[in-house]
PDB file of C-alpha atoms and ligand atoms in Angstrom:
ATOM      1  CA  MET A   1       9.732  91.735 -50.390  1.00 65.00           C
ATOM      2  CA  SER A   2       6.529  90.430 -49.629  1.00 91.00           C
ATOM      3  CA  ILE A   3       5.113  87.648 -51.945  1.00 96.00           C
ATOM      4  CA  GLN A   4       1.520  87.959 -52.470  1.00 97.00           C
ATOM      5  CA  PHE A   5       0.796  83.257 -53.054  1.00 98.00           C
ATOM      6  CA  ARG A   6      -3.029  84.463 -53.106  1.00 97.00           C
ATOM      7  CA  LYS A   7      -1.771  85.964 -57.052  1.00 98.00           C
ATOM      8  CA  THR A   8      -0.942  82.109 -58.459  1.00 98.00           C
ATOM      9  CA  THR A   9      -1.796  81.811 -61.240  1.00 97.00           C
ATOM     10  CA  PHE A  10      -1.297  78.766 -64.092  1.00 96.00           C
ATOM     11  CA  TRP A  11       1.604  78.723 -66.479  1.00 95.00           C
ATOM     12  CA  GLY A  12       1.892  75.423 -68.430  1.00 94.00           C
ATOM     13  CA  VAL A  13       2.651  71.132 -68.456  1.00 91.00           C
ATOM     14  CA  ALA A  14       5.659  69.853 -69.117  1.00 90.00           C
ATOM     15  CA  SER A  15       6.161  66.657 -70.110  1.00 83.00           C
ATOM     16  CA  ASP A  16      10.328  66.784 -69.797  1.00 81.00           C
ATOM     17  CA  VAL A  17      12.989  68.854 -68.869  1.00 81.00           C
ATOM     18  CA  SER A  18      13.255  70.838 -72.335  1.00 86.00           C
ATOM     19  CA  SER A  19       9.864  72.343 -72.185  1.00 89.00           C
ATOM     20  CA  CYS A  20       9.818  73.980 -68.312  1.00 90.00           C
ATOM     21  CA  PRO A  21       9.569  77.624 -68.190  1.00 92.00           C
ATOM     22  CA  PRO A  22      12.761  79.371 -68.032  1.00 90.00           C
ATOM     23  CA  SER A  23      14.966  79.250 -65.239  1.00 89.00           C
ATOM     24  CA  ASP A  24      14.553  83.044 -64.996  1.00 90.00           C
ATOM     25  CA  ARG A  25      13.263  83.153 -61.251  1.00 94.00           C
ATOM     26  CA  PRO A  26      13.423  81.050 -57.792  1.00 95.00           C
ATOM     27  CA  GLU A  27      12.006  77.665 -57.979  1.00 96.00           C
ATOM     28  CA  ILE A  28       9.274  75.685 -54.864  1.00 97.00           C
ATOM     29  CA  VAL A  29       9.144  72.151 -56.301  1.00 95.00           C
ATOM     30  CA  PHE A  30       6.679  69.841 -54.571  1.00 95.00           C
ATOM     31  CA  SER A  31       7.774  66.461 -54.262  1.00 92.00           C
ATOM     32  CA  GLY A  32       6.774  63.778 -52.724  1.00 91.00           C
ATOM     33  CA  LYS A  33       4.477  59.991 -53.110  1.00 88.00           C
ATOM     34  CA  SER A  34       1.625  60.596 -55.188  1.00 85.00           C
ATOM     35  CA  ASN A  35      -1.270  61.039 -53.069  1.00 89.00           C
ATOM     36  CA  VAL A  36       0.459  62.767 -50.024  1.00 94.00           C
ATOM     37  CA  GLY A  37      -1.194  66.419 -50.743  1.00 95.00           C
ATOM     38  CA  LYS A  38       0.897  68.021 -53.386  1.00 94.00           C
ATOM     39  CA  SER A  39      -1.614  69.541 -55.114  1.00 93.00           C
ATOM     40  CA  SER A  40      -4.060  70.357 -52.657  1.00 96.00           C
ATOM     41  CA  LEU A  41      -0.902  71.996 -50.586  1.00 98.00           C
ATOM     42  CA  ILE A  42      -0.358  74.711 -53.703  1.00 98.00           C
ATOM     43  CA  ASN A  43      -4.328  75.356 -54.061  1.00 98.00           C
ATOM     44  CA  ALA A  44      -4.099  75.819 -49.603  1.00 98.00           C
ATOM     45  CA  LEU A  45      -0.969  78.012 -50.339  1.00 98.00           C
ATOM     46  CA  ALA A  46      -2.845  80.051 -52.939  1.00 98.00           C
ATOM     47  CA  ASP A  47      -5.518  80.140 -51.207  1.00 97.00           C
ATOM     48  CA  ASN A  48      -7.384  78.947 -55.011  1.00 97.00           C
ATOM     49  CA  LYS A  49      -9.468  75.337 -54.783  1.00 94.00           C
ATOM     50  CA  LYS A  50      -9.437  75.206 -59.003  1.00 93.00           C
ATOM     51  CA  LEU A  51      -6.001  76.101 -58.989  1.00 95.00           C
ATOM     52  CA  ALA A  52      -3.958  72.694 -59.258  1.00 90.00           C
ATOM     53  CA  ARG A  53      -5.909  69.729 -60.112  1.00 86.00           C
ATOM     54  CA  VAL A  54      -6.279  67.811 -56.803  1.00 87.00           C
ATOM     55  CA  SER A  55      -6.291  63.325 -57.878  1.00 72.00           C
ATOM     56  CA  ALA A  56      -9.410  61.961 -57.157  1.00 67.00           C
ATOM     57  CA  THR A  57      -7.319  58.458 -58.510  1.00 66.00           C
ATOM     58  CA  PRO A  58      -4.407  59.305 -57.546  1.00 60.00           C
ATOM     59  CA  GLY A  59      -1.117  58.993 -60.461  1.00 58.00           C
ATOM     60  CA  LYS A  60      -3.084  61.127 -62.234  1.00 58.00           C
ATOM     61  CA  THR A  61      -0.451  63.451 -62.474  1.00 58.00           C
ATOM     62  CA  ARG A  62       1.909  62.807 -65.300  1.00 71.00           C
ATOM     63  CA  VAL A  63       3.923  66.321 -66.456  1.00 81.00           C
ATOM     64  CA  VAL A  64       5.288  68.670 -64.028  1.00 88.00           C
ATOM     65  CA  VAL A  65       2.941  71.091 -63.814  1.00 92.00           C
ATOM     66  CA  TYR A  66       3.968  74.794 -63.339  1.00 94.00           C
ATOM     67  CA  PHE A  67       2.206  77.742 -61.480  1.00 97.00           C
ATOM     68  CA  ASN A  68       3.492  81.602 -61.482  1.00 97.00           C
ATOM     69  CA  VAL A  69       3.211  82.316 -58.052  1.00 98.00           C
ATOM     70  CA  ASP A  70       2.914  86.480 -58.172  1.00 97.00           C
ATOM     71  CA  ASP A  71       5.239  87.226 -61.427  1.00 96.00           C
ATOM     72  CA  LYS A  72       8.298  86.304 -58.686  1.00 96.00           C
ATOM     73  CA  LEU A  73       8.454  83.130 -58.340  1.00 96.00           C
ATOM     74  CA  TYR A  74       7.300  79.161 -59.550  1.00 97.00           C
ATOM     75  CA  PHE A  75       5.647  76.326 -57.947  1.00 97.00           C
ATOM     76  CA  ALA A  76       6.685  72.891 -60.133  1.00 95.00           C
ATOM     77  CA  ASP A  77       4.241  70.474 -58.606  1.00 92.00           C
ATOM     78  CA  LEU A  78       6.006  66.936 -59.711  1.00 86.00           C
ATOM     79  CA  PRO A  79       3.911  63.509 -59.694  1.00 81.00           C
ATOM     80  CA  GLY A  80       3.828  61.705 -57.482  1.00 78.00           C
ATOM     81  CA  TYR A  81       6.719  58.374 -57.523  1.00 67.00           C
ATOM     82  CA  GLY A  82       5.369  54.882 -55.944  1.00 57.00           C
ATOM     83  CA  TYR A  83       1.865  54.553 -56.792  1.00 49.00           C
ATOM     84  CA  ALA A  84       1.080  51.318 -56.622  1.00 44.00           C
ATOM     85  CA  LYS A  85      -1.352  50.705 -58.833  1.00 50.00           C
ATOM     86  CA  ALA A  86      -0.218  52.935 -60.999  1.00 52.00           C
ATOM     87  CA  ALA A  87       0.803  50.013 -64.782  1.00 56.00           C
ATOM     88  CA  LYS A  88       4.716  49.448 -64.208  1.00 61.00           C
ATOM     89  CA  ASP A  89       5.452  51.514 -67.702  1.00 60.00           C
ATOM     90  CA  VAL A  90       3.489  54.690 -65.670  1.00 57.00           C
ATOM     91  CA  LYS A  91       5.413  53.941 -62.795  1.00 56.00           C
ATOM     92  CA  GLU A  92       9.083  54.436 -64.657  1.00 59.00           C
ATOM     93  CA  LYS A  93       7.689  57.206 -66.265  1.00 56.00           C
ATOM     94  CA  PHE A  94       7.344  59.107 -63.368  1.00 53.00           C
ATOM     95  CA  ASN A  95       9.982  57.782 -62.246  1.00 64.00           C
ATOM     96  CA  LYS A  96      12.152  58.913 -65.755  1.00 65.00           C
ATOM     97  CA  LEU A  97      10.187  62.478 -65.401  1.00 66.00           C
ATOM     98  CA  CYS A  98      11.275  62.935 -61.430  1.00 69.00           C
ATOM     99  CA  ASP A  99      14.836  61.778 -61.524  1.00 72.00           C
ATOM    100  CA  GLN A 100      15.162  63.455 -65.310  1.00 76.00           C
ATOM    101  CA  TYR A 101      13.779  66.696 -63.533  1.00 79.00           C
ATOM    102  CA  PHE A 102      16.547  66.859 -60.511  1.00 79.00           C
ATOM    103  CA  VAL A 103      19.638  65.918 -62.471  1.00 77.00           C
ATOM    104  CA  SER A 104      19.234  67.675 -65.149  1.00 79.00           C
ATOM    105  CA  GLY A 105      21.154  70.393 -63.835  1.00 79.00           C
ATOM    106  CA  ARG A 106      18.253  73.600 -63.674  1.00 85.00           C
ATOM    107  CA  LYS A 107      18.037  75.589 -61.569  1.00 86.00           C
ATOM    108  CA  PHE A 108      15.140  75.907 -58.747  1.00 89.00           C
ATOM    109  CA  SER A 109      15.846  76.860 -54.853  1.00 94.00           C
ATOM    110  CA  LEU A 110      13.721  74.301 -53.032  1.00 95.00           C
ATOM    111  CA  VAL A 111      12.045  71.141 -52.392  1.00 94.00           C
ATOM    112  CA  LEU A 112       8.690  71.110 -50.347  1.00 96.00           C
ATOM    113  CA  HIS A 113       9.247  66.867 -49.784  1.00 95.00           C
ATOM    114  CA  LEU A 114       5.846  66.180 -47.954  1.00 96.00           C
ATOM    115  CA  LEU A 115       5.192  62.633 -46.641  1.00 96.00           C
ATOM    116  CA  ASP A 116       2.089  61.688 -45.464  1.00 97.00           C
ATOM    117  CA  VAL A 117       2.243  62.098 -41.540  1.00 97.00           C
ATOM    118  CA  ARG A 118      -0.240  58.593 -41.074  1.00 97.00           C
ATOM    119  CA  HIS A 119       2.558  56.570 -42.679  1.00 95.00           C
ATOM    120  CA  ALA A 120       5.712  55.268 -41.975  1.00 92.00           C
ATOM    121  CA  PRO A 121       7.972  57.236 -44.917  1.00 91.00           C
ATOM    122  CA  SER A 122       8.240  55.351 -48.051  1.00 88.00           C
ATOM    123  CA  SER A 123      12.157  53.331 -49.313  1.00 84.00           C
ATOM    124  CA  ASP A 124      11.095  55.948 -52.230  1.00 83.00           C
ATOM    125  CA  ASP A 125      10.882  58.843 -49.778  1.00 88.00           C
ATOM    126  CA  ILE A 126      13.864  57.451 -47.733  1.00 88.00           C
ATOM    127  CA  ARG A 127      15.948  57.149 -50.855  1.00 83.00           C
ATOM    128  CA  MET A 128      15.418  60.686 -52.417  1.00 85.00           C
ATOM    129  CA  LEU A 129      16.391  61.728 -49.023  1.00 88.00           C
ATOM    130  CA  ASP A 130      19.595  60.609 -49.297  1.00 87.00           C
ATOM    131  CA  TYR A 131      19.857  61.931 -52.108  1.00 85.00           C
ATOM    132  CA  MET A 132      18.970  65.297 -51.809  1.00 87.00           C
ATOM    133  CA  ASN A 133      21.816  65.188 -48.430  1.00 89.00           C
ATOM    134  CA  ARG A 134      24.684  64.566 -50.678  1.00 87.00           C
ATOM    135  CA  SER A 135      23.424  66.472 -53.397  1.00 86.00           C
ATOM    136  CA  GLY A 136      23.232  69.137 -51.444  1.00 88.00           C
ATOM    137  CA  ILE A 137      19.707  70.349 -52.220  1.00 89.00           C
ATOM    138  CA  PRO A 138      17.694  72.577 -49.765  1.00 92.00           C
ATOM    139  CA  TYR A 139      14.868  71.392 -48.259  1.00 94.00           C
ATOM    140  CA  PHE A 140      11.672  71.379 -45.904  1.00 95.00           C
ATOM    141  CA  LEU A 141      10.000  68.104 -45.312  1.00 96.00           C
ATOM    142  CA  VAL A 142       6.526  68.827 -45.248  1.00 97.00           C
ATOM    143  CA  PHE A 143       3.686  66.738 -43.350  1.00 97.00           C
ATOM    144  CA  THR A 144       0.303  66.705 -44.524  1.00 98.00           C
ATOM    145  CA  LYS A 145      -2.881  65.239 -43.360  1.00 98.00           C
ATOM    146  CA  CYS A 146      -2.678  66.953 -40.310  1.00 98.00           C
ATOM    147  CA  ASP A 147      -6.031  67.276 -39.377  1.00 98.00           C
ATOM    148  CA  LYS A 148      -6.073  63.280 -39.530  1.00 98.00           C
ATOM    149  CA  LEU A 149      -4.841  62.977 -36.076  1.00 98.00           C
ATOM    150  CA  SER A 150      -4.276  64.396 -33.164  1.00 97.00           C
ATOM    151  CA  LYS A 151      -2.176  66.886 -31.686  1.00 96.00           C
ATOM    152  CA  ALA A 152      -0.129  64.328 -29.572  1.00 97.00           C
ATOM    153  CA  GLN A 153      -0.895  61.270 -32.608  1.00 97.00           C
ATOM    154  CA  ILE A 154       1.068  64.033 -34.218  1.00 96.00           C
ATOM    155  CA  ARG A 155       3.636  64.993 -32.250  1.00 95.00           C
ATOM    156  CA  LYS A 156       4.275  60.627 -31.638  1.00 96.00           C
ATOM    157  CA  GLN A 157       4.588  60.172 -35.712  1.00 95.00           C
ATOM    158  CA  LEU A 158       7.016  62.994 -35.961  1.00 92.00           C
ATOM    159  CA  ASN A 159       9.381  61.565 -33.474  1.00 92.00           C
ATOM    160  CA  GLU A 160       9.335  57.878 -34.669  1.00 92.00           C
ATOM    161  CA  PHE A 161      10.260  59.990 -38.266  1.00 91.00           C
ATOM    162  CA  SER A 162      12.821  61.290 -37.141  1.00 87.00           C
ATOM    163  CA  LYS A 163      14.664  58.080 -35.806  1.00 86.00           C
ATOM    164  CA  ILE A 164      14.446  56.327 -39.434  1.00 85.00           C
ATOM    165  CA  LEU A 165      14.976  59.951 -40.934  1.00 85.00           C
ATOM    166  CA  ASP A 166      17.851  60.768 -41.908  1.00 81.00           C
ATOM    167  CA  PHE A 167      17.713  64.353 -42.674  1.00 76.00           C
ATOM    168  CA  HIS A 168      19.793  67.770 -42.619  1.00 75.00           C
ATOM    169  CA  GLU A 169      20.475  68.846 -38.884  1.00 73.00           C
ATOM    170  CA  ASP A 170      19.242  72.738 -40.997  1.00 72.00           C
ATOM    171  CA  ALA A 171      16.616  71.482 -42.387  1.00 80.00           C
ATOM    172  CA  ARG A 172      12.975  72.885 -41.493  1.00 92.00           C
ATOM    173  CA  ILE A 173      10.267  70.666 -40.424  1.00 94.00           C
ATOM    174  CA  PHE A 174       6.696  71.870 -40.916  1.00 96.00           C
ATOM    175  CA  ALA A 175       3.151  70.424 -39.782  1.00 96.00           C
ATOM    176  CA  VAL A 176      -0.022  71.472 -41.946  1.00 98.00           C
ATOM    177  CA  SER A 177      -3.223  70.683 -43.400  1.00 98.00           C
ATOM    178  CA  SER A 178      -4.976  71.773 -46.305  1.00 98.00           C
ATOM    179  CA  GLU A 179      -8.107  71.068 -45.362  1.00 97.00           C
ATOM    180  CA  LYS A 180      -8.267  72.687 -42.351  1.00 98.00           C
ATOM    181  CA  LYS A 181      -5.579  75.051 -43.327  1.00 98.00           C
ATOM    182  CA  VAL A 182      -3.001  75.059 -40.430  1.00 97.00           C
ATOM    183  CA  GLY A 183       0.337  76.044 -40.430  1.00 98.00           C
ATOM    184  CA  LEU A 184       0.486  77.393 -44.237  1.00 98.00           C
ATOM    185  CA  ASP A 185       1.321  80.660 -42.552  1.00 98.00           C
ATOM    186  CA  ASP A 186       4.253  79.574 -40.642  1.00 98.00           C
ATOM    187  CA  LEU A 187       5.073  78.084 -44.752  1.00 98.00           C
ATOM    188  CA  ARG A 188       4.196  80.765 -46.695  1.00 98.00           C
ATOM    189  CA  ALA A 189       7.007  82.732 -44.445  1.00 97.00           C
ATOM    190  CA  ALA A 190       9.304  80.624 -43.960  1.00 97.00           C
ATOM    191  CA  ILE A 191       9.572  80.532 -47.546  1.00 97.00           C
ATOM    192  CA  GLU A 192       9.341  83.907 -47.881  1.00 97.00           C
ATOM    193  CA  GLU A 193      12.052  84.130 -45.784  1.00 96.00           C
ATOM    194  CA  TYR A 194      13.795  82.127 -47.630  1.00 95.00           C
ATOM    195  CA  LEU A 195      14.046  83.701 -51.191  1.00 95.00           C
ATOM    196  CA  SER A 196      14.189  86.532 -49.130  1.00 93.00           C
ATOM    197  CA  ASP A 197      18.216  87.167 -50.629  1.00 88.00           C
ATOM    198  CA  GLU A 198      17.257  85.613 -54.136  1.00 88.00           C
ATOM    199  CA  LEU A 199      14.290  88.504 -54.566  1.00 87.00           C
ATOM    200  CA  ASP A 200      15.862  91.187 -53.756  1.00 81.00           C
ATOM    201  CA  SER A 201      18.939  90.830 -55.772  1.00 70.00           C
TER     202      SER A 201
HETATM  203  N1  LIG B   1      -7.498  64.645 -44.884  1.00 55.89           N
HETATM  204  C1  LIG B   1      -6.948  65.533 -45.502  1.00 55.89           C
HETATM  205  N2  LIG B   1      -7.192  64.789 -47.234  1.00 55.89           N
HETATM  206  C2  LIG B   1      -5.913  66.019 -47.642  1.00 55.89           C
HETATM  207  C3  LIG B   1      -5.451  66.692 -47.418  1.00 55.89           C
HETATM  208  N3  LIG B   1      -4.488  66.983 -49.072  1.00 55.89           N
HETATM  209  C4  LIG B   1      -5.586  66.122 -49.702  1.00 55.89           C
HETATM  210  N4  LIG B   1      -5.531  65.198 -49.200  1.00 55.89           N
HETATM  211  C5  LIG B   1      -6.384  64.653 -50.124  1.00 55.89           C
HETATM  212  O1  LIG B   1      -5.511  63.741 -50.838  1.00 55.89           O
HETATM  213  C6  LIG B   1      -6.083  63.281 -51.917  1.00 55.89           C
HETATM  214  C7  LIG B   1      -4.562  63.189 -52.936  1.00 55.89           C
HETATM  215  O2  LIG B   1      -4.548  64.920 -52.573  1.00 55.89           O
HETATM  216  P1  LIG B   1      -3.965  65.384 -54.204  1.00 55.89           P
HETATM  217  O3  LIG B   1      -3.558  66.898 -53.735  1.00 55.89           O
HETATM  218  O4  LIG B   1      -4.043  65.313 -55.606  1.00 55.89           O
HETATM  219  O5  LIG B   1      -1.941  64.351 -54.416  1.00 55.89           O
HETATM  220  P2  LIG B   1      -0.496  64.465 -54.619  1.00 55.89           P
HETATM  221  O6  LIG B   1      -0.009  64.286 -54.013  1.00 55.89           O
HETATM  222  O7  LIG B   1      -1.277  66.053 -55.293  1.00 55.89           O
HETATM  223  O8  LIG B   1      -1.123  63.625 -55.561  1.00 55.89           O
HETATM  224  P3  LIG B   1      -0.807  62.825 -57.155  1.00 55.89           P
HETATM  225  O9  LIG B   1      -0.759  64.401 -57.982  1.00 55.89           O
HETATM  226  O10 LIG B   1      -1.066  62.043 -57.492  1.00 55.89           O
HETATM  227  O11 LIG B   1       0.684  63.069 -56.672  1.00 55.89           O
HETATM  228  C8  LIG B   1      -7.294  63.712 -51.985  1.00 55.89           C
HETATM  229  O12 LIG B   1      -8.055  63.088 -52.097  1.00 55.89           O
HETATM  230  C9  LIG B   1      -7.297  65.263 -50.794  1.00 55.89           C
HETATM  231  O13 LIG B   1      -8.190  65.627 -51.050  1.00 55.89           O
HETATM  232  C10 LIG B   1      -5.266  67.240 -46.088  1.00 55.89           C
HETATM  233  O14 LIG B   1      -4.265  68.033 -45.495  1.00 55.89           O
HETATM  234  N5  LIG B   1      -5.893  66.836 -45.506  1.00 55.89           N
HETATM  235 MG1  LIG B   2      -1.241  66.044 -57.793  1.00 55.89          MG
END
């Protein structure tokens, strides 16, 4: 069954786990540090710049924002974690909602964990990967903002990160640019392939 990513619409927001939509479809979760490009990637995958709000000021998203993709799956845009300038109580709220989301027992199919290709993974990134590895949560690693570096620099960064990040051997890795629309077809195809059994059943 093919997924029409262009047919993505806003579903609603959830300020706590109990107001998330019913787990009646596969859910793809976008996680990562604030400002890494989660909302931009959702817009790029859907080819609609007006869909998810891209933060002029990072750290604004304080809720889980849900999108309905082609009536077949959900995209869940999680609040970004660890934005240094957010006030402490706000930071704690982000982290609490992220943590709550992951420990709630909510059913989701796949996490897209985003990392800015220019920067070394933060301690929160490492904590998140460790958590996903220990919990057996399936994830893809998506390196964002690739338009900011040359191909050689990207290769070098990915090589460096592979020494720091302890990721599943079978975890898939993508390098994308939402701005320049690079790597999006590969990522769409991989999501589709990953969900094919779930969507056919
Ligand atoms: N050059 C470049 N900039 C990007 C890209 N993707 C996102 N950005 C910029 O990065 C900033 C943050 O993007 P968002 O998509 O709002 O990031 P986010 O992860 O949703 O941030 P929070 O909602 O605060 O967690 C914006 O200024 C975007 O324009 C990209 O592929 N290339
Ligand atoms: Mg966002």
